[in-house]
Structure formats: C-alpha cells, structure tokens
PDB file of N, CA and C in Angstrom:
ATOM      1  N   MET Q   1     119.561  19.169   0.126  1.00 96.00           N
ATOM      2  CA  MET Q   1     118.257  18.747   0.613  1.00 96.00           C
ATOM      3  C   MET Q   1     118.197  17.229   0.578  1.00 96.00           C
ATOM      4  N   GLN Q   2     117.368  16.696   1.437  1.00 98.00           N
ATOM      5  CA  GLN Q   2     117.194  15.243   1.482  1.00 98.00           C
ATOM      6  C   GLN Q   2     116.009  14.885   0.588  1.00 98.00           C
ATOM      7  N   VAL Q   3     116.253  13.971  -0.347  1.00 98.00           N
ATOM      8  CA  VAL Q   3     115.228  13.571  -1.311  1.00 98.00           C
ATOM      9  C   VAL Q   3     114.984  12.079  -1.172  1.00 98.00           C
ATOM     10  N   GLN Q   4     113.736  11.736  -0.865  1.00 97.00           N
ATOM     11  CA  GLN Q   4     113.354  10.333  -0.727  1.00 97.00           C
ATOM     12  C   GLN Q   4     112.623   9.919  -2.001  1.00 97.00           C
ATOM     13  N   LEU Q   5     113.134   8.877  -2.641  1.00 96.00           N
ATOM     14  CA  LEU Q   5     112.525   8.345  -3.862  1.00 96.00           C
ATOM     15  C   LEU Q   5     111.926   6.980  -3.550  1.00 96.00           C
ATOM     16  N   SER Q   6     110.864   6.621  -4.298  1.00 88.00           N
ATOM     17  CA  SER Q   6     110.179   5.373  -3.959  1.00 88.00           C
ATOM     18  C   SER Q   6     110.271   4.276  -5.014  1.00 88.00           C
ATOM     19  N   HIS Q   7     110.834   4.526  -6.182  1.00 80.00           N
ATOM     20  CA  HIS Q   7     110.930   3.457  -7.192  1.00 80.00           C
ATOM     21  C   HIS Q   7     112.223   3.584  -7.974  1.00 80.00           C
ATOM     22  N   PRO Q   8     113.301   2.953  -7.595  1.00 85.00           N
ATOM     23  CA  PRO Q   8     113.470   2.109  -6.404  1.00 85.00           C
ATOM     24  C   PRO Q   8     113.649   2.964  -5.152  1.00 85.00           C
ATOM     25  N   ALA Q   9     113.339   2.373  -4.003  1.00 93.00           N
ATOM     26  CA  ALA Q   9     113.394   3.091  -2.728  1.00 93.00           C
ATOM     27  C   ALA Q   9     114.835   3.450  -2.388  1.00 93.00           C
ATOM     28  N   ARG Q  10     115.055   4.761  -2.204  1.00 95.00           N
ATOM     29  CA  ARG Q  10     116.381   5.241  -1.815  1.00 95.00           C
ATOM     30  C   ARG Q  10     116.267   6.690  -1.361  1.00 95.00           C
ATOM     31  N   THR Q  11     117.274   7.155  -0.644  1.00 97.00           N
ATOM     32  CA  THR Q  11     117.353   8.548  -0.224  1.00 97.00           C
ATOM     33  C   THR Q  11     118.658   9.124  -0.744  1.00 97.00           C
ATOM     34  N   VAL Q  12     118.575  10.322  -1.326  1.00 96.00           N
ATOM     35  CA  VAL Q  12     119.765  10.982  -1.859  1.00 96.00           C
ATOM     36  C   VAL Q  12     119.830  12.410  -1.331  1.00 96.00           C
ATOM     37  N   GLU Q  13     121.032  12.960  -1.284  1.00 97.00           N
ATOM     38  CA  GLU Q  13     121.246  14.361  -0.927  1.00 97.00           C
ATOM     39  C   GLU Q  13     121.490  15.138  -2.216  1.00 97.00           C
ATOM     40  N   VAL Q  14     120.783  16.249  -2.366  1.00 97.00           N
ATOM     41  CA  VAL Q  14     120.921  17.085  -3.550  1.00 97.00           C
ATOM     42  C   VAL Q  14     121.139  18.521  -3.089  1.00 97.00           C
ATOM     43  N   LYS Q  15     122.042  19.210  -3.738  1.00 97.00           N
ATOM     44  CA  LYS Q  15     122.359  20.593  -3.390  1.00 97.00           C
ATOM     45  C   LYS Q  15     121.288  21.534  -3.924  1.00 97.00           C
ATOM     46  N   GLY Q  16     120.834  22.461  -3.083  1.00 94.00           N
ATOM     47  CA  GLY Q  16     119.884  23.487  -3.483  1.00 94.00           C
ATOM     48  C   GLY Q  16     120.577  24.834  -3.482  1.00 94.00           C
ATOM     49  N   PRO Q  17     119.889  25.898  -3.726  1.00 98.00           N
ATOM     50  CA  PRO Q  17     118.471  25.933  -4.097  1.00 98.00           C
ATOM     51  C   PRO Q  17     118.272  25.589  -5.574  1.00 98.00           C
ATOM     52  N   LYS Q  18     117.087  25.066  -5.864  1.00 98.00           N
ATOM     53  CA  LYS Q  18     116.713  24.788  -7.251  1.00 98.00           C
ATOM     54  C   LYS Q  18     115.209  24.588  -7.328  1.00 98.00           C
ATOM     55  N   LYS Q  19     114.683  24.789  -8.521  1.00 98.00           N
ATOM     56  CA  LYS Q  19     113.257  24.564  -8.747  1.00 98.00           C
ATOM     57  C   LYS Q  19     112.984  23.065  -8.783  1.00 98.00           C
ATOM     58  N   VAL Q  20     111.743  22.714  -8.465  1.00 98.00           N
ATOM     59  CA  VAL Q  20     111.319  21.315  -8.480  1.00 98.00           C
ATOM     60  C   VAL Q  20     111.618  20.680  -9.835  1.00 98.00           C
ATOM     61  N   LYS Q  21     111.283  21.365 -10.925  1.00 98.00           N
ATOM     62  CA  LYS Q  21     111.510  20.781 -12.255  1.00 98.00           C
ATOM     63  C   LYS Q  21     112.992  20.534 -12.514  1.00 98.00           C
ATOM     64  N   ASP Q  22     113.862  21.384 -11.976  1.00 98.00           N
ATOM     65  CA  ASP Q  22     115.303  21.181 -12.153  1.00 98.00           C
ATOM     66  C   ASP Q  22     115.803  20.002 -11.321  1.00 98.00           C
ATOM     67  N   LEU Q  23     115.219  19.823 -10.139  1.00 98.00           N
ATOM     68  CA  LEU Q  23     115.555  18.662  -9.311  1.00 98.00           C
ATOM     69  C   LEU Q  23     115.189  17.375 -10.040  1.00 98.00           C
ATOM     70  N   LEU Q  24     113.985  17.321 -10.589  1.00 97.00           N
ATOM     71  CA  LEU Q  24     113.541  16.121 -11.299  1.00 97.00           C
ATOM     72  C   LEU Q  24     114.432  15.833 -12.506  1.00 97.00           C
ATOM     73  N   ARG Q  25     114.772  16.853 -13.244  1.00 97.00           N
ATOM     74  CA  ARG Q  25     115.650  16.659 -14.415  1.00 97.00           C
ATOM     75  C   ARG Q  25     117.030  16.171 -13.989  1.00 97.00           C
ATOM     76  N   GLU Q  26     117.548  16.735 -12.883  1.00 96.00           N
ATOM     77  CA  GLU Q  26     118.860  16.306 -12.381  1.00 96.00           C
ATOM     78  C   GLU Q  26     118.855  14.827 -12.012  1.00 96.00           C
ATOM     79  N   LEU Q  27     117.705  14.345 -11.529  1.00 96.00           N
ATOM     80  CA  LEU Q  27     117.573  12.941 -11.145  1.00 96.00           C
ATOM     81  C   LEU Q  27     117.112  12.068 -12.317  1.00 96.00           C
ATOM     82  N   ASN Q  28     117.070  12.651 -13.520  1.00 95.00           N
ATOM     83  CA  ASN Q  28     116.633  11.938 -14.736  1.00 95.00           C
ATOM     84  C   ASN Q  28     115.213  11.404 -14.619  1.00 95.00           C
ATOM     85  N   LEU Q  29     114.324  12.217 -14.040  1.00 95.00           N
ATOM     86  CA  LEU Q  29     112.922  11.851 -13.885  1.00 95.00           C
ATOM     87  C   LEU Q  29     112.069  12.773 -14.749  1.00 95.00           C
ATOM     88  N   VAL Q  30     111.011  12.232 -15.326  1.00 95.00           N
ATOM     89  CA  VAL Q  30     110.097  13.008 -16.160  1.00 95.00           C
ATOM     90  C   VAL Q  30     109.207  13.854 -15.253  1.00 95.00           C
ATOM     91  N   VAL Q  31     109.209  15.165 -15.493  1.00 94.00           N
ATOM     92  CA  VAL Q  31     108.466  16.096 -14.640  1.00 94.00           C
ATOM     93  C   VAL Q  31     106.991  15.715 -14.564  1.00 94.00           C
ATOM     94  N   GLU Q  32     106.368  15.441 -15.713  1.00 93.00           N
ATOM     95  CA  GLU Q  32     104.926  15.149 -15.755  1.00 93.00           C
ATOM     96  C   GLU Q  32     104.564  13.797 -15.157  1.00 93.00           C
ATOM     97  N   ALA Q  33     105.530  12.957 -14.894  1.00 94.00           N
ATOM     98  CA  ALA Q  33     105.254  11.604 -14.406  1.00 94.00           C
ATOM     99  C   ALA Q  33     105.541  11.430 -12.919  1.00 94.00           C
ATOM    100  N   HIS Q  34     105.828  12.539 -12.204  1.00 95.00           N
ATOM    101  CA  HIS Q  34     106.185  12.425 -10.790  1.00 95.00           C
ATOM    102  C   HIS Q  34     105.522  13.507  -9.947  1.00 95.00           C
ATOM    103  N   LEU Q  35     105.179  13.133  -8.721  1.00 96.00           N
ATOM    104  CA  LEU Q  35     104.668  14.067  -7.724  1.00 96.00           C
ATOM    105  C   LEU Q  35     105.788  14.369  -6.752  1.00 96.00           C
ATOM    106  N   VAL Q  36     105.904  15.631  -6.359  1.00 97.00           N
ATOM    107  CA  VAL Q  36     106.903  16.027  -5.373  1.00 97.00           C
ATOM    108  C   VAL Q  36     106.159  16.559  -4.158  1.00 97.00           C
ATOM    109  N   ILE Q  37     106.495  16.006  -2.996  1.00 97.00           N
ATOM    110  CA  ILE Q  37     105.816  16.325  -1.744  1.00 97.00           C
ATOM    111  C   ILE Q  37     106.836  16.910  -0.778  1.00 97.00           C
ATOM    112  N   LYS Q  38     106.506  18.089  -0.228  1.00 97.00           N
ATOM    113  CA  LYS Q  38     107.342  18.723   0.790  1.00 97.00           C
ATOM    114  C   LYS Q  38     106.479  18.851   2.035  1.00 97.00           C
ATOM    115  N   GLY Q  39     106.859  18.151   3.100  1.00 92.00           N
ATOM    116  CA  GLY Q  39     105.997  18.101   4.282  1.00 92.00           C
ATOM    117  C   GLY Q  39     104.748  17.318   3.932  1.00 92.00           C
ATOM    118  N   ASP Q  40     103.592  17.960   4.089  1.00 93.00           N
ATOM    119  CA  ASP Q  40     102.320  17.333   3.734  1.00 93.00           C
ATOM    120  C   ASP Q  40     101.731  17.919   2.455  1.00 93.00           C
ATOM    121  N   ASP Q  41     102.513  18.722   1.742  1.00 96.00           N
ATOM    122  CA  ASP Q  41     101.986  19.457   0.599  1.00 96.00           C
ATOM    123  C   ASP Q  41     102.626  19.025  -0.716  1.00 96.00           C
ATOM    124  N   LEU Q  42     101.781  18.903  -1.746  1.00 97.00           N
ATOM    125  CA  LEU Q  42     102.298  18.736  -3.106  1.00 97.00           C
ATOM    126  C   LEU Q  42     102.867  20.075  -3.537  1.00 97.00           C
ATOM    127  N   VAL Q  43     103.980  20.052  -4.241  1.00 97.00           N
ATOM    128  CA  VAL Q  43     104.573  21.299  -4.709  1.00 97.00           C
ATOM    129  C   VAL Q  43     104.589  21.319  -6.233  1.00 97.00           C
ATOM    130  N   THR Q  44     104.501  22.515  -6.785  1.00 96.00           N
ATOM    131  CA  THR Q  44     104.484  22.670  -8.239  1.00 96.00           C
ATOM    132  C   THR Q  44     105.900  22.630  -8.793  1.00 96.00           C
ATOM    133  N   GLU Q  45     105.995  22.442 -10.093  1.00 96.00           N
ATOM    134  CA  GLU Q  45     107.313  22.316 -10.722  1.00 96.00           C
ATOM    135  C   GLU Q  45     108.128  23.601 -10.653  1.00 96.00           C
ATOM    136  N   ASP Q  46     107.493  24.748 -10.425  1.00 97.00           N
ATOM    137  CA  ASP Q  46     108.218  26.024 -10.361  1.00 97.00           C
ATOM    138  C   ASP Q  46     108.572  26.450  -8.941  1.00 97.00           C
ATOM    139  N   GLU Q  47     108.173  25.669  -7.940  1.00 98.00           N
ATOM    140  CA  GLU Q  47     108.485  26.026  -6.553  1.00 98.00           C
ATOM    141  C   GLU Q  47     109.971  25.805  -6.273  1.00 98.00           C
ATOM    142  N   MET Q  48     110.543  26.710  -5.486  1.00 98.00           N
ATOM    143  CA  MET Q  48     111.955  26.607  -5.112  1.00 98.00           C
ATOM    144  C   MET Q  48     112.121  25.657  -3.930  1.00 98.00           C
ATOM    145  N   LEU Q  49     113.172  24.860  -3.990  1.00 98.00           N
ATOM    146  CA  LEU Q  49     113.549  23.960  -2.901  1.00 98.00           C
ATOM    147  C   LEU Q  49     114.926  24.375  -2.401  1.00 98.00           C
ATOM    148  N   TYR Q  50     115.132  24.233  -1.081  1.00 98.00           N
ATOM    149  CA  TYR Q  50     116.369  24.692  -0.449  1.00 98.00           C
ATOM    150  C   TYR Q  50     117.060  23.545   0.278  1.00 98.00           C
ATOM    151  N   ASP Q  51     118.332  23.761   0.643  1.00 97.00           N
ATOM    152  CA  ASP Q  51     119.132  22.720   1.292  1.00 97.00           C
ATOM    153  C   ASP Q  51     118.466  22.145   2.535  1.00 97.00           C
ATOM    154  N   SER Q  52     117.701  22.957   3.260  1.00 96.00           N
ATOM    155  CA  SER Q  52     117.075  22.494   4.505  1.00 96.00           C
ATOM    156  C   SER Q  52     115.790  21.699   4.274  1.00 96.00           C
ATOM    157  N   ASP Q  53     115.315  21.627   3.030  1.00 97.00           N
ATOM    158  CA  ASP Q  53     114.055  20.933   2.732  1.00 97.00           C
ATOM    159  C   ASP Q  53     114.237  19.419   2.696  1.00 97.00           C
ATOM    160  N   GLN Q  54     113.156  18.740   3.051  1.00 97.00           N
ATOM    161  CA  GLN Q  54     113.061  17.293   2.889  1.00 97.00           C
ATOM    162  C   GLN Q  54     111.870  17.042   1.980  1.00 97.00           C
ATOM    163  N   VAL Q  55     112.116  16.360   0.875  1.00 98.00           N
ATOM    164  CA  VAL Q  55     111.050  16.115  -0.089  1.00 98.00           C
ATOM    165  C   VAL Q  55     110.968  14.637  -0.422  1.00 98.00           C
ATOM    166  N   GLU Q  56     109.796  14.258  -0.878  1.00 97.00           N
ATOM    167  CA  GLU Q  56     109.563  12.886  -1.330  1.00 97.00           C
ATOM    168  C   GLU Q  56     109.093  12.951  -2.772  1.00 97.00           C
ATOM    169  N   ILE Q  57     109.607  12.063  -3.600  1.00 97.00           N
ATOM    170  CA  ILE Q  57     109.203  12.002  -5.002  1.00 97.00           C
ATOM    171  C   ILE Q  57     108.539  10.655  -5.248  1.00 97.00           C
ATOM    172  N   ARG Q  58     107.308  10.727  -5.770  1.00 95.00           N
ATOM    173  CA  ARG Q  58     106.549   9.510  -6.073  1.00 95.00           C
ATOM    174  C   ARG Q  58     106.135   9.516  -7.536  1.00 95.00           C
ATOM    175  N   PRO Q  59     106.160   8.349  -8.165  1.00 94.00           N
ATOM    176  CA  PRO Q  59     105.666   8.288  -9.546  1.00 94.00           C
ATOM    177  C   PRO Q  59     104.145   8.410  -9.570  1.00 94.00           C
ATOM    178  N   VAL Q  60     103.636   9.026 -10.621  1.00 91.00           N
ATOM    179  CA  VAL Q  60     102.193   9.103 -10.825  1.00 91.00           C
ATOM    180  C   VAL Q  60     101.750   7.744 -11.331  1.00 91.00           C
ATOM    181  N   ILE Q  61     100.711   7.198 -10.718  1.00 83.00           N
ATOM    182  CA  ILE Q  61     100.193   5.884 -11.113  1.00 83.00           C
ATOM    183  C   ILE Q  61      98.743   6.065 -11.533  1.00 83.00           C
ATOM    184  N   SER Q  62      98.394   5.532 -12.692  1.00 75.00           N
ATOM    185  CA  SER Q  62      97.009   5.616 -13.142  1.00 75.00           C
ATOM    186  C   SER Q  62      96.548   4.240 -13.574  1.00 75.00           C
ATOM    187  N   GLY Q  63      95.249   4.077 -13.618  1.00 68.00           N
ATOM    188  CA  GLY Q  63      94.701   2.791 -14.018  1.00 68.00           C
ATOM    189  C   GLY Q  63      93.301   2.967 -14.557  1.00 68.00           C
ATOM    190  N   GLY Q  64      92.748   1.892 -15.045  1.00 59.00           N
ATOM    191  CA  GLY Q  64      91.402   1.930 -15.590  1.00 59.00           C
ATOM    192  C   GLY Q  64      90.347   1.817 -14.511  1.00 59.00           C
ATOM    193  N   SER Q  65      89.128   1.994 -14.903  1.00 56.00           N
ATOM    194  CA  SER Q  65      88.001   1.894 -13.997  1.00 56.00           C
ATOM    195  C   SER Q  65      87.655   0.433 -13.749  1.00 56.00           C
ATOM    196  N   LEU Q  66      87.251   0.142 -12.529  1.00 57.00           N
ATOM    197  CA  LEU Q  66      86.807  -1.213 -12.205  1.00 57.00           C
ATOM    198  C   LEU Q  66      85.455  -1.521 -12.835  1.00 57.00           C
ATOM    199  N   LEU Q  67      84.750  -0.490 -13.293  1.00 58.00           N
ATOM    200  CA  LEU Q  67      83.422  -0.676 -13.859  1.00 58.00           C
ATOM    201  C   LEU Q  67      83.442  -0.869 -15.369  1.00 58.00           C
ATOM    202  N   THR Q  68      84.596  -0.821 -15.983  1.00 55.00           N
ATOM    203  CA  THR Q  68      84.708  -1.024 -17.425  1.00 55.00           C
ATOM    204  C   THR Q  68      84.408  -2.487 -17.754  1.00 55.00           C
ATOM    205  N   PRO Q  69      83.471  -2.744 -18.673  1.00 56.00           N
ATOM    206  CA  PRO Q  69      83.158  -4.137 -19.007  1.00 56.00           C
ATOM    207  C   PRO Q  69      84.339  -4.834 -19.666  1.00 56.00           C
ATOM    208  N   HIS Q  70      84.470  -6.092 -19.384  1.00 54.00           N
ATOM    209  CA  HIS Q  70      85.525  -6.905 -19.989  1.00 54.00           C
ATOM    210  C   HIS Q  70      85.170  -7.111 -21.460  1.00 54.00           C
ATOM    211  N   PRO Q  71      86.135  -6.994 -22.395  1.00 56.00           N
ATOM    212  CA  PRO Q  71      85.839  -7.125 -23.834  1.00 56.00           C
ATOM    213  C   PRO Q  71      85.144  -8.433 -24.199  1.00 56.00           C
ATOM    214  N   LEU Q  72      85.461  -9.539 -23.542  1.00 55.00           N
ATOM    215  CA  LEU Q  72      84.816 -10.816 -23.868  1.00 55.00           C
ATOM    216  C   LEU Q  72      83.350 -10.815 -23.480  1.00 55.00           C
ATOM    217  N   HIS Q  73      82.995 -10.090 -22.419  1.00 51.00           N
ATOM    218  CA  HIS Q  73      81.585 -10.005 -22.033  1.00 51.00           C
ATOM    219  C   HIS Q  73      80.782  -9.238 -23.076  1.00 51.00           C
ATOM    220  N   LEU Q  74      81.411  -8.267 -23.719  1.00 51.00           N
ATOM    221  CA  LEU Q  74      80.723  -7.518 -24.771  1.00 51.00           C
ATOM    222  C   LEU Q  74      80.422  -8.422 -25.963  1.00 51.00           C
ATOM    223  N   MET Q  75      81.306  -9.352 -26.267  1.00 54.00           N
ATOM    224  CA  MET Q  75      81.112 -10.268 -27.394  1.00 54.00           C
ATOM    225  C   MET Q  75      79.968 -11.234 -27.112  1.00 54.00           C
ATOM    226  N   ASP Q  76      79.744 -11.608 -25.845  1.00 52.00           N
ATOM    227  CA  ASP Q  76      78.675 -12.540 -25.495  1.00 52.00           C
ATOM    228  C   ASP Q  76      77.302 -11.959 -25.780  1.00 52.00           C
ATOM    229  N   SER Q  77      77.172 -10.634 -25.725  1.00 51.00           N
ATOM    230  CA  SER Q  77      75.855 -10.021 -25.879  1.00 51.00           C
ATOM    231  C   SER Q  77      75.477  -9.791 -27.338  1.00 51.00           C
ATOM    232  N   GLU Q  78      76.381 -10.064 -28.255  1.00 51.00           N
ATOM    233  CA  GLU Q  78      76.077  -9.839 -29.680  1.00 51.00           C
ATOM    234  C   GLU Q  78      75.332 -11.001 -30.277  1.00 51.00           C
TER     235      GLU Q  78
END
C-alpha cells in the first residue's frame, strides 16, 4: 500500500494486509498520536488495510484556547 506521511513529508510502500495499528507500529509511530486517513475517511486502529489502499498518516496536533488569560494579566488584577 502507498503510505503518505507528513512529518517529515515522504511516501513509502508497505506490504499489506495489516491492521492500522500494526502499520503505525511498523513505522515506529505512536498509535494514539496519529490519524490515519483512507480516501476521505478516518480509519480506526483495528481496520484492515490492503496492498491496493492509499493512506495518509498525520500527527495529532493540539493546543490551548485563545481565550485563556495570560498569567501576567492575572497578576495585574491582584
């Protein structure tokens, strides 16, 4: 199967069939820290992938809220 990775950007060929979680482990990626997309759909870690599949793997990115007050502003109000 063709696997497109985004950090760093590269494309690799991986032999199937295998479960998503096994693909991630084979690529030394943490299952909980990555999204796997087949076509336009997110796939679960237990879904089977086959040689004819094309998938994209993206890291999960999280951040804080833009509405969180800055710590120094909290000190000004005391």
